[in-house]
Amino acid sequence: MPKTLFEKIWDAHVVLQEPDSPAVLYIDLHLVHEVTSPQAFNGLREKGLPTRRPEQTVATMDHVTPTIELSLAAMDEQGIKQIRQLQANCRDFGIHLYDLNDPQRGIVHVVGPEQGLTQPGMTIVCGDSHTSTHGAFGALAFGIGTSEVEHVLATQSLLQNRPKTMRVHFEGQLGAGVTAKDMILALIAEIGVGGGTGHVIEFTGPAVRALDMESRMTLCNMSIEAGARAGMVAPDETTFAYLRGRPSAPVGEAWEESLDRWRNLSSDPGASYDQTISLDAAALEPMITYGTNPAMGGPIRQPIPTPARESDPDRRAALEKTLRYMDLAPGKPLQGHPVDVVFLGSCTNGRLNDLRAAADLLRGRKVAEGVRMLVVPGSGNVRRKAEAEGLDEVFRQAGAGWRHAGCSMCLAMNGDQLSPGQYAVSTSNRNFESRQGPGGRTFLASPLTAAASAVAGKVIDPRVMCGDVKREE
Amino acid sequence: MNPFKTLTSPVIPLLRDDIDTDQIIPARYLKVTDKAGLAEGLFAGWQYLDDGDPNPDFPLNQPQYAEAQILLAGDNFGCGSSREHAPWALAGWGIRAILATSFADIFYNNALKNGLLPVTVDTETHAKLAAALDSAPSLEVRIDLPAQTVKLPDGTEAAFPLDPFSKTCLLEGIDQLGYLLKHEAEIAAFEGSEE
Ligand code: SF4
């Protein structure tokens, strides 16, 4: 029987499958951060349980950490408590921690791949929904709750019902100024925030093959915003080239052996999926969201939908409510709408190539008067590499703030946040009500669109500034 | 975990689709290291007015629902972040079951691990219940877990799906970790074969 990539990894990790029970699935790599783990470690302590395989768990701190300076002095009491607790938990249970001042520290989903911890064929979990990011390497990676964090710490296993599979095929190639972020926003707009529920998505097709690893991570990262359990891309030479030489990647003979194994990790010809969706990458345009979930978006020049045209009364009411929260007029495109804040960062778009793309656009330009732009690299590594290339100078010259690594305004737990009523173009992944600060309003878009909008002081198609599209309409 | 068998309770209507876990409990309430006290942040963006006072229009603040243990939501309840603080906050407030036409995966799993029953009802039953609540806000619904049914006051009964394993865990108040620990030998054998 031909198998999909998902089926190959799943089957290779089932420890036990009793009738009428979920499978016991073995977990190769477990990632931990400060917000979703304290109660899991408390549970181990209460039950007197050790960690089964501490060397297969790695911890970092990212959600509550400050970005202005890397010191506890810049944090509130509760945040400090979470940091201290993670430090104590990692010490007591023998888990490697990228501590606050560790040069490798960063957002959990940026650090794993960067360190070569994330590898093809693995099962990877973290108490964080964007664990789907790691699927870019052809791993089965998904977010779990805190109870499950405790299960993995204690048994290196999880109870899981087998998900269904969905193939998302991108035909053709992306046009200039259109990115992986636009691909995933287009998919979510098409299938909805619940469209992938119960499924693991495999991204296929020429447009996906042409993406570099960082872009594949962007694509898989937001699979969860379509409700999918995980997103994945079969590994290929691009994957192997990225991994080679990373600190935790295999070396020598082990590398060759791994390569042999990894090369088998594509879906077999004729393998079947529970669902298949095809999109034309060449027809995609820069995308932006206008609403309060990631599916409420569309091409940047397209008008915002009109509630009156919505025939379903529930959907009409939901759209009205959203537009009220966002204080937007229906029927007009978002392009041209004033912007207060631009956030470049997060595990979706806080990697080196994202920063490069934005810096290329900002070079020799200025962030518009009255707009606050925050650039937050995804990890200490990304930050240092960007500085080595002089990107920090480009951002500073343009008038943007250059910060330390962390989640920052993606979820606004560390003090970086919108004020009530402010509009932000954000490269992060969620535009939920108040996600980026109580009363804040978020337009999700690519780093290119974010940078261009910072310069224009309003939402703008980045292709106008790259010279790919003649003029603003 | 407390066992769950049957539950008869008024139903709090929160008829929106795609209620994400950022709405159930905003990130600013997640700076905790235990599970207690989260109810304060439950639906914080909707529960309170700008000045911090309770919003009288929000169903959870209305006196007829003070003792209610069932929530009625729309489609795709619990999407977004994996935070288990969401079911902790709901359970902390006193909610024991949620009726919705569908649930997001991670939330569904998290809820079951905290004795909070996610009940998936068909759209017809959902619409009927929503309409009934509209005219009689304090009507009561009965959930029968062993029979896997929801019973409306007019006598309508609807079956709901639940995998047998989760059902047993809920009925007996079993923690899933116990099951995994029981299979340590198989896990060890698997690890041996992998190396
Ligand atoms: S950057 Fe945002 S989405 Fe990513 S892990 Fe941090 S908070 Fe979660």
XYZ file of C-alpha atoms and ligand atoms in Angstrom:
676
model
C 0.000 0.000 0.000
C 1.448 3.355 -0.968
C 1.794 5.593 2.072
C 1.734 9.322 2.627
C 4.561 11.073 4.445
C 2.294 11.394 7.484
C 1.462 7.683 7.476
C 5.125 6.717 7.292
C 6.013 8.787 10.337
C 2.897 7.854 12.283
C 3.304 4.123 11.677
C 6.955 4.258 12.709
C 6.052 5.816 16.070
C 3.100 3.768 17.261
C 4.242 2.001 20.414
C 0.932 0.321 21.020
C -2.578 0.389 19.648
C -5.229 -1.337 21.718
C -8.753 -1.730 20.367
C -11.089 1.138 21.251
C -8.150 3.180 22.501
C -6.014 5.914 21.045
C -2.524 4.958 19.908
C 0.416 5.345 22.238
C 2.656 7.500 20.073
C 6.368 7.818 20.793
C 7.754 11.373 20.856
C 11.283 12.009 19.604
C 11.632 15.659 20.505
C 9.801 17.693 23.118
C 10.144 21.464 23.325
C 9.182 23.438 26.385
C 8.598 27.105 27.201
C 7.812 29.029 30.371
C 4.070 29.641 29.966
C 2.592 26.199 29.335
C 4.949 24.037 31.407
C 4.896 25.018 35.125
C 1.750 23.027 35.943
C 3.174 19.979 34.141
C 6.333 19.971 36.251
C 4.187 20.530 39.364
C 2.251 17.426 38.360
C 5.448 15.359 38.167
C 6.492 16.577 41.590
C 3.104 15.791 43.125
C 3.201 12.264 41.709
C 6.882 11.752 42.451
C 7.626 10.987 38.796
C 10.973 11.544 37.047
C 11.397 12.691 33.437
C 11.760 9.581 31.320
C 14.143 10.974 28.662
C 15.317 14.420 29.764
C 17.796 14.515 26.868
C 14.865 14.491 24.424
C 13.368 17.641 25.926
C 14.763 21.119 25.325
C 13.511 24.319 26.922
C 13.648 27.982 26.031
C 11.977 31.138 27.309
C 10.288 33.420 24.841
C 6.694 34.419 25.641
C 7.191 36.712 28.624
C 10.810 37.744 28.056
C 11.543 41.444 27.534
C 12.832 42.684 24.182
C 14.243 46.049 25.256
C 16.958 44.527 27.388
C 17.553 40.946 28.419
C 17.240 41.325 32.139
C 14.719 40.417 34.776
C 14.721 44.084 35.761
C 12.640 44.762 32.648
C 9.951 42.278 33.720
C 6.956 42.233 36.027
C 6.768 40.044 39.098
C 4.584 37.331 37.570
C 6.807 37.035 34.511
C 9.894 36.751 36.700
C 8.157 33.983 38.627
C 7.563 32.014 35.423
C 11.196 32.449 34.393
C 12.497 31.387 37.788
C 10.201 28.404 37.820
C 11.377 27.244 34.396
C 14.990 27.596 35.516
C 14.296 25.530 38.637
C 12.292 22.923 36.723
C 15.001 22.429 34.105
C 17.650 22.171 36.807
C 15.667 19.704 38.918
C 14.625 17.496 36.008
C 17.863 17.608 34.014
C 16.558 19.463 30.961
C 18.702 21.653 28.740
C 17.532 25.255 28.928
C 18.336 28.204 26.687
C 18.315 30.695 29.529
C 17.568 34.412 29.274
C 21.102 35.402 28.377
C 22.042 32.347 26.340
C 23.095 33.578 22.884
C 21.067 30.763 21.277
C 17.831 31.582 23.109
C 14.804 32.584 21.088
C 11.272 31.645 20.109
C 10.880 27.918 20.568
C 9.921 27.303 16.931
C 12.856 29.309 15.642
C 15.420 27.728 17.968
C 14.540 24.068 17.254
C 15.227 24.223 13.509
C 18.168 26.591 13.908
C 19.941 24.198 16.277
C 19.274 21.213 14.031
C 17.117 19.660 16.749
C 14.223 19.494 14.301
C 14.863 16.695 11.811
C 12.910 14.838 9.130
C 10.854 11.846 10.209
C 10.662 12.893 13.841
C 7.638 13.256 16.060
C 7.897 16.661 17.733
C 5.570 18.224 20.284
C 5.458 21.372 22.375
C 2.844 22.982 24.577
C 2.250 25.495 21.837
C -0.045 25.366 18.834
C 2.557 26.676 16.375
C 4.632 23.540 16.828
C 3.277 22.832 13.343
C 6.210 25.001 12.156
C 8.624 22.067 12.482
C 6.636 20.087 9.927
C 8.557 22.070 7.291
C 11.327 19.490 7.742
C 9.076 16.508 7.042
C 8.491 15.900 10.728
C 5.144 15.212 12.378
C 4.957 18.185 14.729
C 1.938 19.349 16.674
C 0.883 21.427 19.651
C -0.294 19.855 22.893
C -1.831 20.992 26.172
C -0.121 21.153 29.523
C -1.494 17.783 30.708
C 0.136 16.254 27.648
C 3.385 18.091 28.389
C 3.350 16.195 31.669
C 2.596 12.916 29.844
C 5.562 13.387 27.542
C 7.901 14.362 30.368
C 6.883 11.247 32.306
C 6.584 8.687 29.508
C 8.043 10.196 26.304
C 4.704 9.182 24.785
C 1.251 10.539 24.110
C -2.197 9.113 23.590
C -3.344 10.170 20.136
C -6.199 9.387 17.816
C -5.016 9.049 14.263
C -5.752 12.251 12.336
C -6.967 12.397 8.745
C -4.822 13.672 5.904
C -5.253 16.634 3.600
C -3.083 17.466 0.635
C -2.699 21.119 -0.272
C -1.161 21.405 -3.699
C 0.279 24.701 -4.949
C 0.580 24.665 -8.736
C 2.806 27.121 -10.622
C 5.213 29.635 -9.102
C 4.754 32.733 -6.958
C 4.998 36.129 -8.588
C 7.372 38.875 -7.387
C 6.378 40.401 -4.057
C 4.244 37.375 -3.133
C 5.498 35.124 -0.345
C 4.839 31.960 1.662
C 2.826 34.091 4.083
C 0.492 35.001 1.251
C 0.181 31.318 0.287
C -0.935 30.289 3.750
C -3.232 33.295 4.227
C -4.832 32.465 0.881
C -5.362 28.845 1.933
C -6.924 29.843 5.255
C -9.188 32.380 3.547
C -10.258 29.577 1.223
C -10.941 26.753 3.696
C -11.666 28.735 6.872
C -10.283 28.592 10.404
C -11.898 25.207 10.949
C -11.254 23.868 7.441
C -8.354 21.675 8.472
C -9.780 20.403 11.765
C -8.857 16.792 12.437
C -6.388 16.724 9.550
C -2.658 16.813 9.000
C -1.875 18.916 5.941
C 0.875 17.985 3.509
C 1.926 20.856 1.269
C 2.983 19.752 -2.205
C 3.566 21.153 -5.664
C 6.166 23.179 -7.541
C 5.576 26.396 -5.601
C 6.240 24.575 -2.333
C 9.349 22.825 -3.680
C 10.739 26.205 -4.728
C 10.461 27.638 -1.203
C 13.517 27.875 1.033
C 13.325 26.291 4.488
C 12.397 29.487 6.258
C 9.452 30.043 3.924
C 8.349 26.418 4.346
C 8.341 27.071 8.090
C 6.073 30.090 7.558
C 3.722 27.891 5.547
C 3.571 25.084 8.120
C 3.495 27.514 11.045
C 0.038 28.784 10.184
C -1.485 25.375 9.363
C -2.964 25.531 12.842
C -4.809 28.717 11.841
C -6.777 26.532 9.437
C -7.469 24.252 12.388
C -5.096 21.540 11.133
C -3.355 19.271 13.605
C -0.074 19.748 11.746
C 1.407 20.882 8.460
C 4.240 19.187 6.673
C 6.505 19.343 3.632
C 8.416 16.272 2.449
C 12.164 16.743 2.917
C 14.400 17.271 -0.098
C 17.861 18.618 -0.938
C 16.809 22.072 0.320
C 16.023 20.500 3.693
C 19.287 18.556 3.848
C 21.379 21.572 2.864
C 19.762 23.599 5.622
C 20.392 20.907 8.233
C 23.977 20.011 7.384
C 26.414 21.329 9.959
C 23.806 22.537 12.461
C 24.854 21.935 16.098
C 22.494 19.006 16.726
C 22.460 17.559 13.205
C 24.095 14.147 12.786
C 27.678 14.088 11.502
C 29.912 11.688 9.558
C 28.510 8.233 9.077
C 25.392 9.083 11.046
C 24.703 11.935 8.619
C 24.920 9.596 5.632
C 22.670 7.067 7.335
C 20.188 9.776 8.185
C 20.174 11.011 4.610
C 19.320 7.514 3.389
C 16.425 7.369 5.788
C 15.226 10.911 5.072
C 15.228 10.336 1.323
C 12.428 7.785 1.814
C 10.248 10.323 3.534
C 8.118 11.469 0.671
C 4.602 10.361 -0.031
C 4.546 7.331 -2.319
C 3.097 7.780 -5.792
C -0.564 6.846 -5.609
C -0.810 7.409 -1.845
C -4.258 8.693 -1.026
C -5.391 11.571 1.153
C -8.739 12.091 2.810
C -8.975 15.468 1.073
C -7.082 17.340 -1.616
C -7.126 21.043 -2.373
C -5.329 22.767 -5.226
C -4.359 26.408 -5.445
C -2.665 28.298 -8.250
C 0.415 29.969 -6.767
C 0.907 32.114 -9.865
C -2.489 33.735 -9.350
C -1.784 34.712 -5.739
C -1.389 38.318 -4.700
C -0.191 39.884 -1.459
C -2.765 38.984 1.179
C -3.977 40.850 4.224
C -6.597 40.164 6.883
C -9.270 42.688 7.766
C -11.049 40.684 10.472
C -10.661 39.009 13.818
C -9.619 35.580 12.684
C -6.995 34.612 10.121
C -9.571 33.454 7.571
C -11.048 36.941 7.329
C -8.656 38.156 4.712
C -8.073 38.481 0.995
C -5.931 40.043 -1.692
C -4.796 43.483 -0.554
C -6.642 45.346 -3.317
C -9.892 43.482 -2.902
C -12.735 45.252 -1.057
C -13.710 44.190 2.450
C -16.894 42.097 2.230
C -20.260 43.744 2.793
C -22.423 42.156 5.521
C -25.604 43.026 3.623
C -24.491 40.699 0.826
C -24.055 37.780 3.205
C -27.108 35.530 2.897
C -26.477 33.421 6.016
C -27.779 35.451 9.006
C -25.196 34.073 11.474
C -22.346 34.902 9.159
C -23.774 38.329 8.497
C -23.968 39.002 12.237
C -20.413 37.732 12.751
C -19.089 39.935 9.966
C -20.929 42.966 11.341
C -19.502 42.330 14.769
C -16.000 41.982 13.369
C -16.201 45.163 11.335
C -17.506 46.971 14.398
C -14.541 45.763 16.447
C -12.127 46.643 13.660
C -14.006 49.884 12.931
C -13.779 49.284 9.202
C -16.135 50.235 6.405
C -17.343 47.373 4.222
C -16.980 47.499 0.466
C -13.667 49.347 0.436
C -10.226 47.785 0.078
C -7.949 47.832 3.116
C -5.244 49.335 0.935
C -4.897 52.963 1.973
C -6.092 52.426 5.538
C -3.888 54.316 8.064
C -1.597 52.285 10.298
C -0.270 53.101 13.793
C 2.098 50.216 14.423
C 4.064 47.752 12.315
C 5.297 44.562 13.966
C 7.956 42.495 12.199
C 8.694 39.286 14.064
C 7.195 36.064 15.578
C 7.687 32.386 14.803
C 5.819 32.981 11.547
C 8.048 35.696 10.104
C 10.901 36.484 12.511
C 13.698 34.632 10.728
C 16.674 36.018 8.848
C 15.102 35.982 5.372
C 12.044 37.796 6.690
C 14.270 40.503 8.132
C 16.283 40.681 4.926
C 13.179 41.103 2.788
C 11.891 43.908 4.986
C 15.309 45.575 5.197
C 15.694 45.503 1.408
C 12.491 47.436 1.122
C 13.359 49.855 3.932
C 16.899 50.615 2.762
C 17.068 54.331 1.965
C 13.477 54.846 3.059
C 11.888 56.061 6.277
C 9.077 54.742 8.420
C 6.253 57.264 8.058
C 5.836 59.960 10.657
C 3.608 58.781 13.497
C 4.089 55.064 12.750
C 5.866 52.928 15.322
C 7.728 49.982 13.813
C 9.106 47.213 15.985
C 11.569 44.651 14.619
C 11.920 41.620 16.865
C 14.210 38.843 15.637
C 13.060 35.280 16.292
C 16.221 34.278 18.136
C 19.551 35.548 19.414
C 21.101 33.845 16.403
C 18.865 35.633 13.946
C 19.671 38.889 15.697
C 23.439 38.404 15.513
C 23.370 37.321 11.872
C 21.187 40.286 10.965
C 23.601 42.606 12.750
C 26.548 41.043 10.923
C 24.816 41.964 7.671
C 24.051 45.465 8.905
C 20.290 44.949 8.838
C 19.931 46.484 12.295
C 21.417 49.699 10.896
C 18.935 49.688 8.031
C 16.075 49.348 10.499
C 17.456 52.030 12.822
C 18.116 54.426 9.940
C 14.567 53.936 8.781
C 13.338 54.775 12.271
C 12.290 51.279 13.406
C 13.033 49.833 16.837
C 15.578 46.981 16.909
C 14.834 44.557 19.720
C 15.988 41.407 21.420
C 14.490 38.053 20.478
C 11.138 36.854 21.788
C 7.435 36.501 21.034
C 6.874 40.146 21.878
C 3.841 41.739 20.266
C 2.709 38.473 18.706
C 0.789 37.819 21.911
C 1.623 40.897 23.956
C 2.543 39.193 27.228
C 5.794 41.048 27.801
C 4.641 44.643 27.676
C 5.103 45.087 23.895
C 1.531 45.794 22.903
C -0.965 47.901 21.013
C -3.003 50.594 22.724
C -6.786 50.312 22.497
C -8.004 51.240 19.042
C -4.594 51.165 17.364
C -4.155 49.510 13.974
C -1.160 47.290 13.315
C 0.151 45.535 10.262
C 1.702 42.473 11.837
C 3.748 39.605 10.423
C 2.537 37.322 13.215
C -0.191 34.718 12.930
C -3.250 35.780 14.920
C -5.552 38.767 14.579
C -7.977 37.705 17.322
C -9.665 40.480 19.304
C -7.161 42.015 21.722
C -4.446 39.469 20.810
C -1.839 42.203 20.442
C -3.130 44.268 23.344
C -6.624 44.991 24.711
C -8.664 46.766 22.049
C -5.869 46.511 19.473
C -6.627 45.798 15.815
C -4.413 43.586 13.718
C -3.950 43.228 9.968
C -1.906 40.093 9.259
C 0.432 40.272 6.288
C 3.880 39.352 4.952
C 7.102 41.107 5.996
C 7.131 42.864 2.609
C 3.623 44.224 3.064
C 4.453 45.194 6.648
C 7.605 47.094 5.668
C 5.923 48.831 2.741
C 2.988 49.836 4.958
C 5.406 51.235 7.557
C 6.909 53.497 4.908
C 3.570 54.529 3.445
C 1.944 55.004 6.857
C -0.988 53.063 5.498
C -1.739 49.624 4.174
C -0.124 49.255 0.778
C 0.629 46.601 -1.823
C 4.405 46.129 -1.470
C 4.763 45.579 -5.203
C 4.219 49.308 -5.668
C 7.489 49.970 -3.868
C 9.407 47.126 -5.463
C 8.443 48.538 -8.847
C 6.504 45.388 -9.721
C 3.174 47.100 -9.928
C 2.975 50.513 -11.496
C 1.011 52.639 -9.143
C -1.345 52.658 -6.235
C -4.998 52.730 -7.201
C -10.395 14.350 37.995
C -14.044 14.109 39.129
C -16.083 11.445 37.357
C -18.766 12.664 34.972
C -22.043 10.769 34.586
C -25.094 12.938 34.052
C -25.611 16.645 34.275
C -28.796 18.683 34.328
C -28.289 22.403 34.138
C -29.407 25.677 32.586
C -27.519 26.531 29.398
C -25.571 29.733 28.902
C -25.887 30.884 25.297
C -22.709 32.198 23.742
C -23.751 31.870 20.155
C -20.683 32.815 18.225
C -18.575 30.745 15.849
C -14.815 30.379 16.129
C -14.477 31.441 19.756
C -10.701 31.266 20.125
C -8.775 30.510 23.296
C -7.484 34.103 23.350
C -11.117 35.106 23.986
C -11.687 32.298 26.486
C -8.689 33.501 28.436
C -6.450 36.335 27.209
C -2.655 35.979 27.349
C -2.275 38.507 30.134
C -3.910 35.996 32.487
C -1.445 33.242 31.609
C 1.376 34.466 33.826
C 0.571 31.886 36.451
C 2.348 28.775 37.610
C -0.704 26.901 38.894
C -4.236 26.213 37.672
C -6.237 28.120 40.267
C -7.832 31.533 39.984
C -8.145 31.552 36.207
C -11.930 32.025 36.235
C -11.306 35.719 36.832
C -9.900 35.968 33.320
C -12.601 33.853 31.655
C -13.844 35.726 28.565
C -12.203 38.795 30.114
C -12.623 40.897 26.976
C -16.376 40.295 27.053
C -17.008 39.782 30.773
C -15.914 43.273 31.813
C -16.702 46.782 30.690
C -13.904 49.231 29.920
C -13.953 50.511 33.509
C -13.494 46.969 34.842
C -17.084 46.490 36.042
C -18.958 43.330 34.989
C -20.794 43.766 31.697
C -24.489 43.147 32.537
C -25.234 42.176 28.921
C -22.753 39.325 28.942
C -24.634 36.047 29.586
C -22.140 34.718 32.154
C -22.839 37.758 34.320
C -26.623 37.318 34.306
C -28.230 36.038 37.505
C -30.186 33.228 35.811
C -26.886 31.630 34.807
C -25.061 32.008 38.105
C -25.293 28.268 38.760
C -25.258 27.091 35.141
C -22.766 24.397 34.187
C -23.393 24.101 30.456
C -22.287 26.517 27.752
C -23.786 26.636 24.260
C -21.378 27.978 21.627
C -21.312 28.024 17.824
C -18.960 26.284 15.442
C -15.239 25.543 15.969
C -15.128 26.362 19.677
C -11.655 26.726 21.201
C -9.613 27.409 18.083
C -6.204 29.080 18.264
C -3.706 28.731 21.057
C -3.125 25.359 22.756
C -3.353 26.919 26.224
C -4.907 24.458 28.675
C -5.676 27.535 30.746
C -8.847 27.713 28.627
C -10.462 24.551 30.041
C -8.973 25.344 33.461
C -10.687 28.753 33.415
C -14.000 27.302 32.189
C -13.914 24.537 34.794
C -12.825 27.054 37.415
C -15.907 29.138 36.669
C -18.087 26.063 37.073
C -18.663 24.942 33.485
C -18.759 21.135 33.133
C -19.928 20.711 29.538
C -19.889 22.690 26.298
C -22.355 22.159 23.501
C -21.141 23.225 20.069
C -21.491 22.142 16.470
C -17.737 21.519 16.331
C -14.575 21.963 18.381
C -10.958 22.733 17.580
C -8.735 19.665 18.078
C -6.362 20.809 20.803
C -9.107 22.368 22.887
C -11.199 19.206 22.575
C -8.329 17.078 23.897
C -7.473 19.531 26.652
C -11.088 19.723 27.815
C -11.423 15.946 28.148
C -8.323 15.827 30.327
C -9.968 18.196 32.783
C -13.339 16.552 33.207
C -14.930 19.117 30.900
C -17.201 17.394 28.392
C -17.183 18.719 24.809
C -20.530 17.754 23.299
C -20.751 17.952 19.532
C -24.372 18.464 18.521
C -25.817 18.440 15.013
C -26.882 21.773 13.510
C -30.576 20.935 13.794
C -30.421 20.246 17.539
C -28.214 23.280 17.941
C -30.683 25.566 16.178
C -33.593 24.123 18.132
C -31.828 24.661 21.452
C -30.756 28.181 20.522
C -34.327 29.072 19.581
C -35.729 27.518 22.762
C -33.231 29.474 24.870
C -34.321 32.620 23.148
C -37.842 32.295 24.533
C -37.010 30.489 27.793
C -33.525 31.550 28.914
C -33.457 29.415 32.034
C -34.559 26.113 30.506
C -32.524 23.081 31.513
C -30.805 20.461 29.428
C -29.825 16.984 30.550
C -26.591 15.382 29.400
C -26.337 11.631 29.855
C -22.769 10.492 29.317
C -23.298 6.714 29.587
C -26.043 6.963 26.936
C -24.176 9.716 25.055
C -27.290 11.831 24.675
C -28.429 15.390 25.206
C -32.063 15.845 26.172
C -33.898 19.093 25.528
C -36.874 20.155 27.698
C -39.318 19.356 24.879
C -38.173 15.773 25.029
C -35.957 15.863 21.938
C -32.932 13.652 22.379
C -29.773 13.896 20.349
C -26.848 11.498 20.419
C -23.308 12.853 20.520
C -20.041 11.187 19.548
C -17.231 10.383 21.983
C -14.430 7.885 21.628
C -14.788 4.934 24.017
C -11.460 5.577 25.705
C -12.251 9.178 26.676
C -15.689 8.073 27.770
C -14.291 5.506 30.195
C -11.781 8.032 31.524
C -14.567 10.567 32.162
C -17.004 8.079 33.676
C -14.416 6.750 36.062
C -12.463 9.949 36.601
C -9.285 8.274 35.300
C -6.217 10.285 34.442
C -4.749 9.273 31.056
C -1.234 9.412 32.437
C -2.046 6.278 34.418
C -2.709 4.396 31.169
C 0.613 5.486 29.674
C 2.560 4.599 32.807
C 0.992 1.133 32.778
C 2.603 0.565 29.397
C 6.108 1.447 30.393
C 7.419 -1.941 29.310
C 6.133 -1.441 25.753
C 7.596 2.067 25.649
C 10.961 0.743 26.805
C 10.833 -2.028 24.196
C 10.032 0.541 21.511
C 12.969 2.694 22.575
C 15.221 -0.368 22.450
C 14.108 -1.253 18.941
C 14.626 2.294 17.717
C 18.251 2.454 18.748
S 5.807 34.040 18.338
Fe 3.637 34.109 18.776
S 2.784 32.280 17.879
Fe 4.988 32.025 17.964
S 5.354 30.899 19.834
Fe 5.530 33.080 20.313
S 3.497 33.688 20.951
Fe 3.279 31.719 19.962
